[in-house]
Amino acid sequence: MEDIRALKEGDTLIFEQVYNAYNEKLYFYFLKHTRSQLWSEELLQTTFVKLWRYRGGLSVEHPLSAQIFRIAKTALIDLMRQQRQHREFLQSYTTELLHNDQHTAPVNKDAVLHLHQEMDKLPPVRKKVFMLSRIEGFSHKEISSMLSISPKTVEVHISKALKQLRRALFLLTII
């Protein structure tokens, strides 16, 4: 109860103690569900950022551990929904390209499949930034805010992703 009150008041020492007490448990909780070190680390960071950001809404009537794990579970569900939306979009986009209706230009099916394979090879954060920018249409500023990275870092990720994808497509045209 005292920890919750101190957190609500913005006590950074208590926040650090809470982080030290729960970070490992949360990390392995996320790792069990995502099977990814990178996603587990990102979810861990998201959980503690949300805990700090919304600390004023913490309840002294419920154990802190339950409230932290509720935030963690919500972050995990959000990530899973986002990943499902990305997969569904890629599937529909690929289907549309492969069926070449009147509104799309003729496309080499092998090139499309190769492009998707290359996108899957991008590092997870770079792929996420690229998808948010090029497919979902978010601005660099919006992406930097969502992922807690600088707009310049967003630019670098997009630039490197484009470079890697262009190189892969160029190599495919040579072969």
CSV table of C-alpha atoms in Angstrom, one decimal:
chain,number,residue,atom,x,y,z
A,1,MET,CA,0.0,0.0,0.0
A,2,GLU,CA,2.8,2.4,0.9
A,3,ASP,CA,4.6,1.6,-2.3
A,4,ILE,CA,1.5,2.4,-4.3
A,5,ARG,CA,1.0,5.7,-2.5
A,6,ALA,CA,4.7,6.6,-3.1
A,7,LEU,CA,4.4,5.7,-6.8
A,8,LYS,CA,1.3,7.8,-7.2
A,9,GLU,CA,3.2,10.7,-5.7
A,10,GLY,CA,6.0,10.2,-8.2
A,11,ASP,CA,8.7,8.7,-6.0
A,12,THR,CA,11.4,7.6,-8.4
A,13,LEU,CA,13.3,5.5,-5.8
A,14,ILE,CA,10.2,3.4,-5.1
A,15,PHE,CA,9.7,3.1,-8.9
A,16,GLU,CA,13.3,1.8,-9.2
A,17,GLN,CA,12.6,-0.7,-6.5
A,18,VAL,CA,9.4,-1.9,-8.1
A,19,TYR,CA,11.3,-2.2,-11.4
A,20,ASN,CA,14.0,-4.3,-9.8
A,21,ALA,CA,11.5,-6.5,-8.1
A,22,TYR,CA,9.4,-7.2,-11.2
A,23,ASN,CA,11.5,-6.8,-14.3
A,24,GLU,CA,12.8,-10.4,-14.4
A,25,LYS,CA,9.4,-12.0,-13.7
A,26,LEU,CA,7.8,-9.8,-16.4
A,27,TYR,CA,10.6,-10.5,-18.9
A,28,PHE,CA,10.1,-14.3,-18.6
A,29,TYR,CA,6.3,-13.9,-18.7
A,30,PHE,CA,6.7,-12.1,-22.0
A,31,LEU,CA,9.3,-14.5,-23.3
A,32,LYS,CA,7.0,-17.4,-22.6
A,33,HIS,CA,4.3,-15.8,-24.7
A,34,THR,CA,6.3,-14.2,-27.5
A,35,ARG,CA,9.4,-16.5,-27.7
A,36,SER,CA,11.3,-13.4,-28.7
A,37,GLN,CA,14.0,-11.6,-26.6
A,38,LEU,CA,13.4,-8.4,-28.6
A,39,TRP,CA,9.6,-8.4,-28.1
A,40,SER,CA,10.0,-9.3,-24.5
A,41,GLU,CA,12.4,-6.4,-23.9
A,42,GLU,CA,10.1,-4.0,-25.7
A,43,LEU,CA,7.0,-5.2,-23.8
A,44,LEU,CA,8.9,-4.9,-20.5
A,45,GLN,CA,9.8,-1.3,-21.4
A,46,THR,CA,6.2,-0.6,-22.4
A,47,THR,CA,4.8,-2.0,-19.2
A,48,PHE,CA,7.0,0.2,-17.0
A,49,VAL,CA,6.5,3.3,-19.1
A,50,LYS,CA,2.7,2.8,-18.8
A,51,LEU,CA,3.1,2.1,-15.0
A,52,TRP,CA,4.9,5.4,-14.6
A,53,ARG,CA,2.7,7.4,-17.0
A,54,TYR,CA,-0.5,6.2,-15.4
A,55,ARG,CA,0.7,5.8,-11.8
A,56,GLY,CA,-2.0,8.3,-10.7
A,57,GLY,CA,-4.6,5.7,-11.5
A,58,LEU,CA,-3.2,3.0,-9.4
A,59,SER,CA,-5.5,1.6,-6.7
A,60,VAL,CA,-4.5,1.2,-3.1
A,61,GLU,CA,-7.2,-1.5,-2.8
A,62,HIS,CA,-5.4,-4.0,-5.1
A,63,PRO,CA,-2.0,-5.5,-4.8
A,64,LEU,CA,0.7,-3.7,-6.9
A,65,SER,CA,1.7,-7.0,-8.4
A,66,ALA,CA,-1.8,-7.6,-9.8
A,67,GLN,CA,-1.9,-4.1,-11.3
A,68,ILE,CA,1.5,-4.5,-12.9
A,69,PHE,CA,0.7,-7.8,-14.4
A,70,ARG,CA,-2.6,-6.4,-15.7
A,71,ILE,CA,-0.6,-3.6,-17.5
A,72,ALA,CA,1.7,-6.3,-18.8
A,73,LYS,CA,-1.1,-8.5,-20.1
A,74,THR,CA,-2.7,-5.5,-21.8
A,75,ALA,CA,0.6,-4.6,-23.5
A,76,LEU,CA,1.0,-8.2,-24.7
A,77,ILE,CA,-2.6,-8.4,-26.0
A,78,ASP,CA,-2.0,-5.0,-27.9
A,79,LEU,CA,1.1,-6.4,-29.5
A,80,MET,CA,-0.6,-9.7,-30.5
A,81,ARG,CA,-3.5,-7.7,-32.1
A,82,GLN,CA,-1.0,-5.5,-33.9
A,83,GLN,CA,0.9,-8.5,-35.2
A,84,ARG,CA,-2.3,-10.1,-36.4
A,85,GLN,CA,-3.3,-7.0,-38.2
A,86,HIS,CA,0.0,-6.9,-39.9
A,87,ARG,CA,-0.3,-10.5,-41.0
A,88,GLU,CA,-3.8,-10.0,-42.3
A,89,PHE,CA,-2.8,-6.9,-44.2
A,90,LEU,CA,0.2,-8.6,-45.8
A,91,GLN,CA,-2.0,-11.6,-46.8
A,92,SER,CA,-4.6,-9.4,-48.4
A,93,TYR,CA,-2.0,-7.2,-50.0
A,94,THR,CA,-0.2,-10.2,-51.5
A,95,THR,CA,-3.5,-11.7,-52.6
A,96,GLU,CA,-4.4,-8.5,-54.4
A,97,LEU,CA,-1.1,-8.2,-56.1
A,98,LEU,CA,-1.0,-11.9,-57.1
A,99,HIS,CA,-4.5,-11.6,-58.7
A,100,ASN,CA,-3.7,-8.5,-60.6
A,101,ASP,CA,-7.1,-6.8,-61.0
A,102,GLN,CA,-7.6,-3.8,-63.3
A,103,HIS,CA,-6.3,-1.3,-60.7
A,104,THR,CA,-2.9,-2.8,-60.2
A,105,ALA,CA,0.0,-2.8,-62.6
A,106,PRO,CA,1.3,-6.2,-63.8
A,107,VAL,CA,3.6,-7.6,-61.1
A,108,ASN,CA,6.1,-10.5,-61.2
A,109,LYS,CA,4.7,-12.9,-58.6
A,110,ASP,CA,8.2,-14.2,-57.7
A,111,ALA,CA,9.3,-10.6,-57.0
A,112,VAL,CA,6.3,-10.1,-54.7
A,113,LEU,CA,7.0,-13.3,-52.8
A,114,HIS,CA,10.7,-12.5,-52.6
A,115,LEU,CA,9.9,-9.0,-51.3
A,116,HIS,CA,7.8,-10.5,-48.5
A,117,GLN,CA,10.6,-12.9,-47.6
A,118,GLU,CA,13.1,-10.1,-47.5
A,119,MET,CA,10.7,-8.0,-45.3
A,120,ASP,CA,10.6,-11.0,-42.9
A,121,LYS,CA,14.4,-10.9,-42.7
A,122,LEU,CA,14.4,-7.2,-41.5
A,123,PRO,CA,15.3,-6.8,-37.8
A,124,PRO,CA,12.1,-6.7,-35.8
A,125,VAL,CA,12.2,-3.0,-34.8
A,126,ARG,CA,13.2,-2.0,-38.4
A,127,LYS,CA,10.4,-4.1,-39.8
A,128,LYS,CA,7.9,-2.5,-37.4
A,129,VAL,CA,9.1,1.0,-38.2
A,130,PHE,CA,8.9,0.2,-42.0
A,131,MET,CA,5.4,-1.3,-41.7
A,132,LEU,CA,4.1,1.6,-39.6
A,133,SER,CA,5.5,4.1,-42.1
A,134,ARG,CA,5.0,2.5,-45.5
A,135,ILE,CA,1.9,0.3,-44.9
A,136,GLU,CA,0.0,2.0,-42.1
A,137,GLY,CA,0.9,5.5,-43.2
A,138,PHE,CA,2.1,6.9,-39.8
A,139,SER,CA,4.4,9.9,-39.9
A,140,HIS,CA,7.9,9.7,-38.6
A,141,LYS,CA,6.9,11.8,-35.6
A,142,GLU,CA,3.9,9.5,-34.8
A,143,ILE,CA,6.2,6.4,-35.0
A,144,SER,CA,8.8,8.0,-32.8
A,145,SER,CA,6.2,8.7,-30.2
A,146,MET,CA,4.7,5.2,-30.4
A,147,LEU,CA,8.0,3.5,-30.1
A,148,SER,CA,9.8,6.0,-27.8
A,149,ILE,CA,12.6,6.6,-30.3
A,150,SER,CA,13.8,9.7,-32.0
A,151,PRO,CA,12.4,10.8,-35.4
A,152,LYS,CA,15.9,10.5,-36.8
A,153,THR,CA,16.1,6.9,-35.7
A,154,VAL,CA,12.8,6.3,-37.5
A,155,GLU,CA,14.4,7.8,-40.6
A,156,VAL,CA,17.5,5.6,-40.3
A,157,HIS,CA,15.4,2.5,-39.9
A,158,ILE,CA,13.2,3.3,-42.9
A,159,SER,CA,16.3,4.2,-45.0
A,160,LYS,CA,18.1,1.0,-44.1
A,161,ALA,CA,14.9,-1.1,-44.7
A,162,LEU,CA,14.4,0.4,-48.2
A,163,LYS,CA,18.1,-0.1,-49.0
A,164,GLN,CA,17.9,-3.8,-48.0
A,165,LEU,CA,14.7,-4.4,-49.9
A,166,ARG,CA,15.9,-2.5,-53.0
A,167,ARG,CA,19.1,-4.5,-53.0
A,168,ALA,CA,17.2,-7.8,-52.7
A,169,LEU,CA,14.9,-6.9,-55.6
A,170,PHE,CA,17.9,-5.7,-57.7
A,171,LEU,CA,19.6,-9.0,-57.1
A,172,LEU,CA,16.4,-10.8,-58.1
A,173,THR,CA,16.3,-8.9,-61.4
A,174,ILE,CA,19.9,-9.9,-62.2
A,175,ILE,CA,19.2,-13.6,-61.6
